[in-house]
XYZ file of C-alpha atoms in Angstrom:
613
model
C 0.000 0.000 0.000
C 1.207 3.659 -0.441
C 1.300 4.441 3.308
C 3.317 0.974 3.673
C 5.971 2.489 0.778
C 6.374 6.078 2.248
C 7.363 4.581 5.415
C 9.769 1.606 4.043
C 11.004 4.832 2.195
C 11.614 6.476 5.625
C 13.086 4.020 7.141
C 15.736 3.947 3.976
C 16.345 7.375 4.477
C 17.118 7.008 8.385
C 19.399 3.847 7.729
C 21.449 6.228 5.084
C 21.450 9.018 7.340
C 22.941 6.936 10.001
C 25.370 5.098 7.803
C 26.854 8.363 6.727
C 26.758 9.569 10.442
C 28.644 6.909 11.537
C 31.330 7.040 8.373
C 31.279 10.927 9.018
C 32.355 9.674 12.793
C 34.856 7.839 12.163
C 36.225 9.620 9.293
C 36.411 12.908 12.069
C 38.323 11.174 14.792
C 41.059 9.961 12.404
C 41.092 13.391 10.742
C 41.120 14.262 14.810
C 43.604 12.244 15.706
C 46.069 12.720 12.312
C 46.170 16.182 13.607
C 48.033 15.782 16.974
C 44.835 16.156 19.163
C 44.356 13.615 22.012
C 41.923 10.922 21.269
C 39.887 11.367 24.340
C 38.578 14.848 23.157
C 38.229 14.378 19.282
C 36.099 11.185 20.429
C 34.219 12.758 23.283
C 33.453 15.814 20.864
C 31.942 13.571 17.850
C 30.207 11.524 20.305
C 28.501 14.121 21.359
C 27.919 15.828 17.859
C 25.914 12.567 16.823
C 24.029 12.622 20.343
C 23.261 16.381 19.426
C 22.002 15.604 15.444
C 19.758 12.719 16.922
C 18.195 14.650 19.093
C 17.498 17.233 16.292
C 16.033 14.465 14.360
C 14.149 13.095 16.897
C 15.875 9.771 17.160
C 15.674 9.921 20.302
C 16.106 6.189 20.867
C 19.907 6.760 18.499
C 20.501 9.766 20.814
C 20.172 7.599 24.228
C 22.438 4.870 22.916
C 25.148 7.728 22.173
C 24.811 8.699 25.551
C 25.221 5.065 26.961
C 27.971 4.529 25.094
C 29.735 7.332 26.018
C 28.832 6.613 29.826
C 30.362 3.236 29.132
C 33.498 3.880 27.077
C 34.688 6.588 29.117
C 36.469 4.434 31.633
C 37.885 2.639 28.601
C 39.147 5.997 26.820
C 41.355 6.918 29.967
C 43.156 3.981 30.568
C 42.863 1.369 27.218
C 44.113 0.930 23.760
C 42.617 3.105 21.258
C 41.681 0.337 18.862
C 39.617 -0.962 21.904
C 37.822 1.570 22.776
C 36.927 2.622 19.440
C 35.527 -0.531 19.002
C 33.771 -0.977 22.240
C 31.802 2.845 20.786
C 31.099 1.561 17.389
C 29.596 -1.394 18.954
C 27.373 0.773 21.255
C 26.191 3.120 18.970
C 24.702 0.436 16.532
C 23.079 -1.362 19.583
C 21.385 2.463 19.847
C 20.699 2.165 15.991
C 19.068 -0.988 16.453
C 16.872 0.026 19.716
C 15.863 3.271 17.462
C 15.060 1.441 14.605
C 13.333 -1.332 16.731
C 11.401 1.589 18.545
C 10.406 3.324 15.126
C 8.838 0.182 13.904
C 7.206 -0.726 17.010
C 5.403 2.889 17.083
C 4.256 1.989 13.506
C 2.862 -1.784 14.541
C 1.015 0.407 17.178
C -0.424 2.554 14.715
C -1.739 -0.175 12.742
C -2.971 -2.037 15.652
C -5.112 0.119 16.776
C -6.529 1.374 13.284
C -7.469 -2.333 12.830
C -9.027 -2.842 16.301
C -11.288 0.186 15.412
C -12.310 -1.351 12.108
C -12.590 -4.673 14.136
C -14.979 -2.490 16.563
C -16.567 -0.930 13.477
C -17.198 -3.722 11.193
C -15.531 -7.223 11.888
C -13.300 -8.720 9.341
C -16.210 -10.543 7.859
C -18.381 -7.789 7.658
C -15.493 -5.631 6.451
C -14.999 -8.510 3.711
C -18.537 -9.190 2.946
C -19.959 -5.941 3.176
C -22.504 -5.098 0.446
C -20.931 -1.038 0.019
C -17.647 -0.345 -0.823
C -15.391 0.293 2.088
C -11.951 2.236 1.883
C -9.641 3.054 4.756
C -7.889 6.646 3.560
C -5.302 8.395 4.646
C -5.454 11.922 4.594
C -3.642 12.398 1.099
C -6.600 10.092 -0.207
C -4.357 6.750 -0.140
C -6.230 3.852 -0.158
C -5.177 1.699 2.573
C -7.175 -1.268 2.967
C -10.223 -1.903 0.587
C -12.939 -4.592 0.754
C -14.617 -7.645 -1.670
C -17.118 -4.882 -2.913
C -14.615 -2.518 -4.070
C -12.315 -5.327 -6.043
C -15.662 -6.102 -7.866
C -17.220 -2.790 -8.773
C -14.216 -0.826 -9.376
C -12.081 -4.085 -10.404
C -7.797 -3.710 -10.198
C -8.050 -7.021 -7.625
C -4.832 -7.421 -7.572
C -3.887 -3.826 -7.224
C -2.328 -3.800 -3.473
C -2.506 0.157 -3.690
C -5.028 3.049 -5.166
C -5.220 7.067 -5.398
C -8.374 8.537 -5.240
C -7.688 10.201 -8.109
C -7.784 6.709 -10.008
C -11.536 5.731 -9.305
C -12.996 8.847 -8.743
C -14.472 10.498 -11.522
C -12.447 13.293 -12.960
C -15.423 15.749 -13.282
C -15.896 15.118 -9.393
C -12.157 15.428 -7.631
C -12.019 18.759 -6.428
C -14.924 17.780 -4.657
C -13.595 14.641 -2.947
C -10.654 16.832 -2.437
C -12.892 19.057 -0.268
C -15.074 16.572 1.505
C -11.793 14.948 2.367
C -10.244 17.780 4.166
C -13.678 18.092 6.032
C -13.946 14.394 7.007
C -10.435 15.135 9.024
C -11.914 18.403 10.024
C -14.985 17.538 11.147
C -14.495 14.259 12.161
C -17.325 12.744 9.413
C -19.543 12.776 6.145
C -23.293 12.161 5.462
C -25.162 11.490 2.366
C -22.429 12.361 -0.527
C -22.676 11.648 -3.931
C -20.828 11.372 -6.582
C -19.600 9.216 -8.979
C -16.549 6.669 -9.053
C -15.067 5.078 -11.945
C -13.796 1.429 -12.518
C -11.327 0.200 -14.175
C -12.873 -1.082 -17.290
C -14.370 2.808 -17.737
C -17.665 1.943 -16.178
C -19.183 4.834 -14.000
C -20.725 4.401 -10.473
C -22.935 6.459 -8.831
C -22.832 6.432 -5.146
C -23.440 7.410 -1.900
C -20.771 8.582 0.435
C -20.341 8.113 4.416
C -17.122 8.361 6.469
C -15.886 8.257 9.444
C -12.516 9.251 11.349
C -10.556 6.858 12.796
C -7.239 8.771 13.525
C -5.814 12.260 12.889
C -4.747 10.021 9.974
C -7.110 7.332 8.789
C -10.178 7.482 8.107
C -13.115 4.711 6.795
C -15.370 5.742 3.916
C -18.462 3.850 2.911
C -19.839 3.970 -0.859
C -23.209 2.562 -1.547
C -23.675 1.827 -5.112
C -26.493 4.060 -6.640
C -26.320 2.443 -9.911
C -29.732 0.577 -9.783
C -31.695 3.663 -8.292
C -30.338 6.128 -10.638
C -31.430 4.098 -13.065
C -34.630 3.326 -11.676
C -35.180 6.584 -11.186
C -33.847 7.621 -15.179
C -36.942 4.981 -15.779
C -39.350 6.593 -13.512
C -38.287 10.137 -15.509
C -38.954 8.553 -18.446
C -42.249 7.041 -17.385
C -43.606 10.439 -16.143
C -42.768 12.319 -19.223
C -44.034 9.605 -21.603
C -47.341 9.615 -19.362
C -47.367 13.501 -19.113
C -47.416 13.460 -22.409
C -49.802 11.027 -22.918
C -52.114 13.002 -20.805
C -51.718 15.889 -22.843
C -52.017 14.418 -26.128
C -54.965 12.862 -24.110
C -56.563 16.053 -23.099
C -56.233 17.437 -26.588
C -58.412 15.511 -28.405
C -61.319 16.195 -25.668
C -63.978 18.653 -26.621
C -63.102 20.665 -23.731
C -60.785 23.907 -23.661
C -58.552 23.532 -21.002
C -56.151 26.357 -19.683
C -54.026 25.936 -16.993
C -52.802 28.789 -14.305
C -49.732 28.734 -12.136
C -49.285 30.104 -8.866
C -47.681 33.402 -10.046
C -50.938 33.805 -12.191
C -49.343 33.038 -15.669
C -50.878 30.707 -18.196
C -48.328 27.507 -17.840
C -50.776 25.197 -20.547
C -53.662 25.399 -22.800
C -54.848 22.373 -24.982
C -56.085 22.412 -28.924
C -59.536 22.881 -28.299
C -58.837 26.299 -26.684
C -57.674 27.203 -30.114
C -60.493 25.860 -31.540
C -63.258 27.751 -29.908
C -61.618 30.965 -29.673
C -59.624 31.233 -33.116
C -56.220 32.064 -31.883
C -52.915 30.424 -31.260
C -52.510 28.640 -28.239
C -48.990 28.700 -27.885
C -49.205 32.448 -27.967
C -51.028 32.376 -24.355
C -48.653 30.225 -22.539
C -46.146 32.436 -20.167
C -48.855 35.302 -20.480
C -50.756 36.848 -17.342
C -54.260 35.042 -17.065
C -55.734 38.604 -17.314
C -53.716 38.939 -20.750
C -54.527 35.987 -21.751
C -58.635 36.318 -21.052
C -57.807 40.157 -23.363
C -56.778 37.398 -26.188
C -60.054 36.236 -26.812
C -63.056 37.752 -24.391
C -63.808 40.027 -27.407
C -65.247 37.000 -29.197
C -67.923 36.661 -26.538
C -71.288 38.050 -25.915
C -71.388 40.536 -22.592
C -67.523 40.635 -22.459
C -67.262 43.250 -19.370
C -69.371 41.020 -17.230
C -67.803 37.604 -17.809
C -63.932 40.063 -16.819
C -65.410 40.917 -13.942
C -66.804 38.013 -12.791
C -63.524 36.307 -13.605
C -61.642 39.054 -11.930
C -63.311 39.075 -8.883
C -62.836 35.011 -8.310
C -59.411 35.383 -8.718
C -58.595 38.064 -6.473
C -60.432 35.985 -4.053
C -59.389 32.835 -5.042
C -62.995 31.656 -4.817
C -63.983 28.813 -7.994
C -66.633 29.759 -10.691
C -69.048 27.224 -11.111
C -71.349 26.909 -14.448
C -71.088 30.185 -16.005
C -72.680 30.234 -19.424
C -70.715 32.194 -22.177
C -71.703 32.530 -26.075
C -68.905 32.920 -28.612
C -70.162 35.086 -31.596
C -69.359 33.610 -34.785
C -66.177 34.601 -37.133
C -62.732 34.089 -38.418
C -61.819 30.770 -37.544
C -64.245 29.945 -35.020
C -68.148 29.519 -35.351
C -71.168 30.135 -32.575
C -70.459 28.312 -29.835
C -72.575 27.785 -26.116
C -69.372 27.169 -23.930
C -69.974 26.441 -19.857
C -67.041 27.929 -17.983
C -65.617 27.049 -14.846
C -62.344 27.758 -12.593
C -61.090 25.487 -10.087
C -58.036 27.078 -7.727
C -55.499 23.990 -7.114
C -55.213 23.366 -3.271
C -52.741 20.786 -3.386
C -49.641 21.572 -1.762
C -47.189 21.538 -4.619
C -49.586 24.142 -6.702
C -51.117 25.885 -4.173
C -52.574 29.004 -5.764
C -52.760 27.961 -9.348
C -55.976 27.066 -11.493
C -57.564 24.895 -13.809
C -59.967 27.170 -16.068
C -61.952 24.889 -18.971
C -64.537 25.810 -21.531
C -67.130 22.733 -21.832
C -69.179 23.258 -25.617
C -72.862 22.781 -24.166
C -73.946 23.652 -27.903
C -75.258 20.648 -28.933
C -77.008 20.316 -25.355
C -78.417 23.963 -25.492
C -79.482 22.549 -28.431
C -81.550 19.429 -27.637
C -82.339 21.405 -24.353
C -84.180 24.177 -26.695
C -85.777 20.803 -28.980
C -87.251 19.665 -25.138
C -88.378 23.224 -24.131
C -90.168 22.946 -27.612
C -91.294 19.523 -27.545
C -92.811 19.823 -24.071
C -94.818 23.403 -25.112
C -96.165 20.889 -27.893
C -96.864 18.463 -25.526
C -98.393 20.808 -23.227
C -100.586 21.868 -26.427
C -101.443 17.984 -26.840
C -103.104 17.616 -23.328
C -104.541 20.686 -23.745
C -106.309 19.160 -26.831
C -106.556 15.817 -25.073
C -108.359 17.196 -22.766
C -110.573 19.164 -24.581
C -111.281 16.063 -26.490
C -111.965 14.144 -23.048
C -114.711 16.933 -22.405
C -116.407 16.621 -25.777
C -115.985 12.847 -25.546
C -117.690 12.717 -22.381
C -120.678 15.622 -23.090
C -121.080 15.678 -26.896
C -120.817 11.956 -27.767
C -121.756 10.000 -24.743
C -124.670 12.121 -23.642
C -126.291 11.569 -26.820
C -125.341 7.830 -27.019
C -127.183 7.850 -23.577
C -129.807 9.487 -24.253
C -130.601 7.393 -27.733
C -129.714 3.761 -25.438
C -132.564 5.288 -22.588
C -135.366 5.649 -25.359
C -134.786 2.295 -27.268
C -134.861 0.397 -23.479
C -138.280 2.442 -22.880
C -139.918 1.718 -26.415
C -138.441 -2.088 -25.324
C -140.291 -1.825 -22.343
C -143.262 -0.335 -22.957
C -143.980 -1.558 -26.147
C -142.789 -5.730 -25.128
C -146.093 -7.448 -26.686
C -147.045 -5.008 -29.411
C -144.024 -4.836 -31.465
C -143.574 -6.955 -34.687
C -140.670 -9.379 -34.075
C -138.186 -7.800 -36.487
C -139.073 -4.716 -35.088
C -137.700 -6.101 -31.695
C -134.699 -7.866 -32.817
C -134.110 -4.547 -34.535
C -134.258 -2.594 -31.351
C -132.439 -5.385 -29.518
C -129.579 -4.942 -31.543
C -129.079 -1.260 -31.342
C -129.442 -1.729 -27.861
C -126.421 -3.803 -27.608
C -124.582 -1.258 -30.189
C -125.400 1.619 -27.711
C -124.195 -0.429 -24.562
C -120.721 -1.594 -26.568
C -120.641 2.133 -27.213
C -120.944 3.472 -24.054
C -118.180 0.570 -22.776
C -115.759 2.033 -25.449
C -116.377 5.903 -24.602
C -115.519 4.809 -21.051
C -112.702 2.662 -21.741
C -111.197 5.725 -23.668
C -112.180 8.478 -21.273
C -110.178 6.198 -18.587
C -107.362 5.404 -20.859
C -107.144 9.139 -21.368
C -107.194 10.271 -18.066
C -104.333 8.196 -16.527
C -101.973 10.503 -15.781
C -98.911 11.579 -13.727
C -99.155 12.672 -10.159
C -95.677 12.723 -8.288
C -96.858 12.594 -4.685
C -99.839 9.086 -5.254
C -97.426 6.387 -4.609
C -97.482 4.200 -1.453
C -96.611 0.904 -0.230
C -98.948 -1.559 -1.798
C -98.684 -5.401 -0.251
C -99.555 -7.446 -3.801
C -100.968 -10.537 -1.324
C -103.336 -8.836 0.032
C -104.364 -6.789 -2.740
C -104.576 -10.099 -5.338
C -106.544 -11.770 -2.276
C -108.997 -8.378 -2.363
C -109.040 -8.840 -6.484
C -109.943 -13.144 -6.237
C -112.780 -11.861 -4.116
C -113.786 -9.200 -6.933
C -113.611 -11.631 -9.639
C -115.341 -14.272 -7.790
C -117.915 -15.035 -10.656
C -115.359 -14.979 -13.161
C -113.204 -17.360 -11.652
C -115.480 -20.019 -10.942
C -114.235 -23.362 -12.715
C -110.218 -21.572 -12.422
C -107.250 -22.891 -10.930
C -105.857 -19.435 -9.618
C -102.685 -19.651 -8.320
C -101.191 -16.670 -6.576
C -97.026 -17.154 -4.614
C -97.702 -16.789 -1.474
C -94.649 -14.499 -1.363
C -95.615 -11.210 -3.240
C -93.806 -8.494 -2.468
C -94.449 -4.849 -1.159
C -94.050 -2.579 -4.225
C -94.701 1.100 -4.751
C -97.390 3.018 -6.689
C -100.954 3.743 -7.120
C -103.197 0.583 -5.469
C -106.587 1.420 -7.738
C -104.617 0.668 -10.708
C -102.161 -1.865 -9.699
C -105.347 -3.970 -8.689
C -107.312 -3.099 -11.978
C -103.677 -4.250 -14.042
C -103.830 -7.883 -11.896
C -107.633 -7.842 -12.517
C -107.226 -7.384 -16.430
C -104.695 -9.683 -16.762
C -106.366 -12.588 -14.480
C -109.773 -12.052 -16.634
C -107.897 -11.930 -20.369
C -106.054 -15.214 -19.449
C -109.534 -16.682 -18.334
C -111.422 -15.325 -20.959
C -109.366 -16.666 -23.938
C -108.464 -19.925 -22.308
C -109.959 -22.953 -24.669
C -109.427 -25.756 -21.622
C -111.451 -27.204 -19.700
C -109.884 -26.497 -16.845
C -108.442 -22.852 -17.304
C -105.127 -22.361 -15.221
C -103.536 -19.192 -14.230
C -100.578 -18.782 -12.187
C -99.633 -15.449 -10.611
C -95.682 -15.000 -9.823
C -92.762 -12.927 -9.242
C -89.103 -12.629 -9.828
C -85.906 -10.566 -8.352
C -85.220 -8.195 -11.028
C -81.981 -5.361 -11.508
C -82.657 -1.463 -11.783
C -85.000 -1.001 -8.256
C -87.710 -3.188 -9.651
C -89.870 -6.644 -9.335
C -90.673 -9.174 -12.534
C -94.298 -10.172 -12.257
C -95.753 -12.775 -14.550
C -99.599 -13.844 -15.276
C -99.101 -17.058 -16.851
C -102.368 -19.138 -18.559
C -102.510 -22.393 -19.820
C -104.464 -21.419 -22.949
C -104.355 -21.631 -26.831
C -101.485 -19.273 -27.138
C -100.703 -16.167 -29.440
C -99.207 -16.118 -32.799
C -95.427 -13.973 -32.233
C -96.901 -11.388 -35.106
C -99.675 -10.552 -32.853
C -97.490 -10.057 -29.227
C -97.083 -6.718 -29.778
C -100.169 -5.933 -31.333
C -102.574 -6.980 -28.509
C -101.567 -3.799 -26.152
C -102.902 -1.560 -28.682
C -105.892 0.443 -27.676
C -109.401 -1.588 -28.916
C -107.434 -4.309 -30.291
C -108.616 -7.770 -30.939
C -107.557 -10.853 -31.744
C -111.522 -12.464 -31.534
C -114.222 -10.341 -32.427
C -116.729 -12.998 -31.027
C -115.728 -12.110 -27.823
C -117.073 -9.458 -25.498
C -114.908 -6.202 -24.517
C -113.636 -3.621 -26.540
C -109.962 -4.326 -26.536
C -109.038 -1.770 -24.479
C -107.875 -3.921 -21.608
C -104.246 -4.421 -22.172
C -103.847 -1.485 -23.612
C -104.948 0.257 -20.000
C -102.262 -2.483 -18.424
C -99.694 -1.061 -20.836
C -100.397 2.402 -19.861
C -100.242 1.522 -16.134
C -96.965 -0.403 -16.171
C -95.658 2.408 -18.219
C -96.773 5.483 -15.789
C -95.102 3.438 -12.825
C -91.932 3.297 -14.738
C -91.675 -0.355 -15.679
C -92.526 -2.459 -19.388
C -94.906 -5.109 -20.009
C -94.371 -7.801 -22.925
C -95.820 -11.183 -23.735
C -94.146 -14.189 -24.571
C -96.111 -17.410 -25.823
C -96.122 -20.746 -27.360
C -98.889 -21.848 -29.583
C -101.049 -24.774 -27.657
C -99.049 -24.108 -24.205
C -100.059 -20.727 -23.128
C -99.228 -17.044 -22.909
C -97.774 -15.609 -20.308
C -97.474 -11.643 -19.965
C -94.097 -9.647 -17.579
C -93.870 -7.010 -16.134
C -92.008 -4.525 -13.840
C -93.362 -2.681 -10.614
C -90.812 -0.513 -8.418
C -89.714 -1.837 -5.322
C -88.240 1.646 -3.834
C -90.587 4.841 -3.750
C -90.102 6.593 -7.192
C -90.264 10.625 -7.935
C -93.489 9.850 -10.157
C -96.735 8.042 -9.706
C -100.014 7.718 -11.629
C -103.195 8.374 -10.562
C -106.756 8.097 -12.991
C -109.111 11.086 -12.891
C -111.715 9.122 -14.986
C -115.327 10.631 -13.818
């Protein structure tokens, strides 16, 4: 490692230095003693030279061995040999190299120790190894010192016992590892950098930065690969601005001008349609005022100074507009339009104080809302006829009719033995004429008259009611199999007629039955949409499918030789109809008809009522 290196260098250095101390040494005291001076001082005075230089240098472990060795080889100098005492220093003074040396290399074990015991505190060596971030220990000149698995693989150079920062860090971002570097030994730590590292094959990798100080010297930083949420997030980019776009293509083909108002009040968006109904450019209102923008095109509309102020005053207030009918006047570009304005202020908190303004085209709908406003005046016109009609019905042709059917019954009376027998069968039959007649003036006056009042529907409970109606029809149903469910429900309406459309139905199936014993079943079903499914179901000759809807038309019928007018199921229809539900038929020639319908199960806004007289 590079830390490892400086100090091997070191240590070269110091073993030179001393190696030309010692040949300096010797080299002085037999320049010393050449000269004529005694041996005891030139030795004594380099002895102490070197003892002075260590001490300068800090070897203070070289400078206590001079020291020894002069303590030692002073009894030597004043009473041996020369070549003895000289050796006896020499000898010393390396055993002080060695002991410097030896202390030097201990202080650097130390060092090391105790930065791995505080990784050991930190991490462990198999977390260290095994972690799923990169982990460095740095010096403070950015020398990698120890690296884990993670950092082999993503940045690669395995083998590599040494890196620089500035050889996975990416070049756009070194001054600011620089930086953070000299505040991680400042400050002591570092939270939540990024930036980007490079590995050896080229490949860049986003991370996250977090370090720690371990000594003044070391320190352990922690890189969390951001590859897969950059990315993720690069996608989620994408995403929104493909969908944001989608949206606005989206909006644009909608009928419906949309303008959109940021929270400094200028126009940020305005879709086609805008365009459309105003004849202008839309891209000339976006970054405008709203207030410039509204100048743009309220000229096209009808009461322009109302529809500003209006506008104005919401948005000083910041209050919406709700349903605020404009008309654009027709012209270059644009043709009459009925637009329904609102504007929405935004309360979320990310565009708080902006607005959505839109422009709906109601034209069509003002429209068909004009067609109803006509239809219903014609309508209106109708009853008023109808009604008229219902009062000439009942005074100008059934009065008469009465009057004709009293005289013929009298002259029948009165006149029993003396009249010729043609004569009689004569009168007979315009008797019967003026009785059918007077059926089918009431069967129309009440078919007329059925008619909608909102506040006539109640609770009706159907068993009951059909046990009231077998008790009406008792004459009619003698030689029947009725059979009513026992389980009929409670619906809603008008009771008078939901009795007379069980009643009708009961006595057509009877009527037209060919068996000998006649059966009729009365049911029910569940049915969807706040309704029942009723069914009168007969056991008779059937109906032809050509003729199903036929038979519900007013005086209708299928066999003349039969009595009524025909004007039966066309009164069911109506009823079924005024309480909101359909009727229909179904059949099978030889098995039977059997007629549906609906009844509301839930009080409804309408009802029906019959003002027959």
């Amino acid at each position: 490692m590079v830390s490892g290196k400086r100090e091997r260098r070191r240590f070269k250095g110091a073993h030179f230095g001393v190696s030309v101390a010692v040949y300096a040494a010797v080299a002085l005291v037999l320049w010393g003693l050449e000269q004529g001076h005694e041996p005891t001082v030139v030795i004594l005075g380099v002895t102490m030279a070197l003892g002075v230089v260590a001490l300068l240098l800090g070897w203070l472990g070289v400078a206590v061995g001079v020291g020894a060795s002069l303590l030692l080889a002073l009894p030597g100098l004043l009473g041996q040999p020369l070549v003895l005492w000289v050796v006896t220093g020499l000898l010393l003074l390396g055993v002080a190299l060695i002991a410097g040396m030896a202390g030097h290399l201990w202080r650097q074990r130390t060092v090391k120790r105790e930065v791995h015991h505080r990784l050991e505190a930190c991490y462990g060596e198999e977390i260290f190894e095994d972690s799923l971030n990169i982990i460095h220990v740095v010096d403070r000149e950015g020398n990698v010192i120890r690296r884990n698995r993670k950092s082999r693989e993503l940045l690669g150079w395995p083998h590599k016992r040494s890196l620089h920062f500035t050889e996975y860090v990416h070049p756009q971002d070194i001054g600011r590892f620089k930086a953070e570097l000299e505040s991680l030994f400042e400050r002591g730590e570092l939270r939540a950098v990024e930036l980007r590292f490079v590995s050896e094959g080229k490949r860049i990798v986003p991370v996250e930065l977090q370090a720690k100080r371990v000594t003044g010297r070391v320190a352990v930083m922690e890189a969390q690969d951001r590859g897969e949420v950059v990315a993720l997030e690069r996608r989620l980019a994408e995403e929104e601005a493909r969908y944001r776009h989608l949206i606005e293509d989206g909006i644009d083909t909608l009928d419906l001008g949309v303008i959109l108002v940021d929270r400094q009040g200028h126009v940020l968006w305005s879709n086609r349609a805008v365009a459309v109904f105003f004849g202008l450019d839309r891209d000339g209102l976006i970054g405008l005022p709203a207030g410039r923008a509204l100048d743009r095109f309220v000229r096209v509309l009808d009461s322009p100074e109302e529809f500003l102020a209006r506008v104005q005053e919401a948005y000083r207030g910041g209050k919406p507009i709700d349903g605020y009918i404009v008309r654009v006047r027709p012209g270059p570009n644009r043709v009459e339009r009925v637009l329904q304005y609102r504007s929405i202020p935004i309360e979320t908190e990310r565009y708080r104080g902006g607005r959505i303004d839109y422009y709906a085209d109601i034209t069509e709908l003002k429209r068909l809302e004009e067609q109803l406003v006509q239809q219903k005046e014609r309508l209106e016109e109708v009853n008023r006829k109808l009604k008229e009609f219902n009062s000439a019905v009942s005074h100008d042709l059934r009065k008469p009719a009465l009057t004709a059917l009293g005289y013929v019954q009298m002259i029948l009376r009165r006149c029993d033995g003396e009249l010729p027998q043609a004569v009689r069968e004569d009168l007979l039959k315009v008797e019967g004429r003026l009785l059918r007649m007077e059926k089918l003036i009431t069967d129309l006056l009440h078919f007329s008259t059925i008619r909608i009042d909102p506040v006539s529907f109640e609770g009706v409970d159907l068993h009951r009611l059909l046990q009231e109606t077998k008790e009406d029809l008792a004459s009619v149903l003698v030689g029947v199999n009725l059979q009513v469910a026992e389980d009929l429900p409670v619906v809603y309406g008008v009771p008078t007629l939901i009795s007379e459309l069980f009643a009708n139905l009961i006595q057509n199936a009877v009527k037209f039955n060919d068996k000998a014993l006649p059966v009729v079943e009365v049911g029910w079903k569940g049915y969807s949409g706040g309704a029942y499914l009723f069914y009168v179901r007969d056991n008779g000759p059937g109906i032809e499918a050509q003729y199903l809807e036929k038979i519900f038309g007013i005086f209708e019928k299928l066999d003349p030789n039969k009595e009524g007018t025909g004007a039966g199921l066309a009164i069911c229809r109506r009823i079924v109809e005024e309480h909101g539900g359909r009727i229909w038929a179904e059949s099978e020639l030889g098995s039977g008809t059997t007629f549906y319908f609906t009844l509301p199960k839930v009080p409804a806004r309408k009802g029906v009522e019959s003002d027959a007289r």
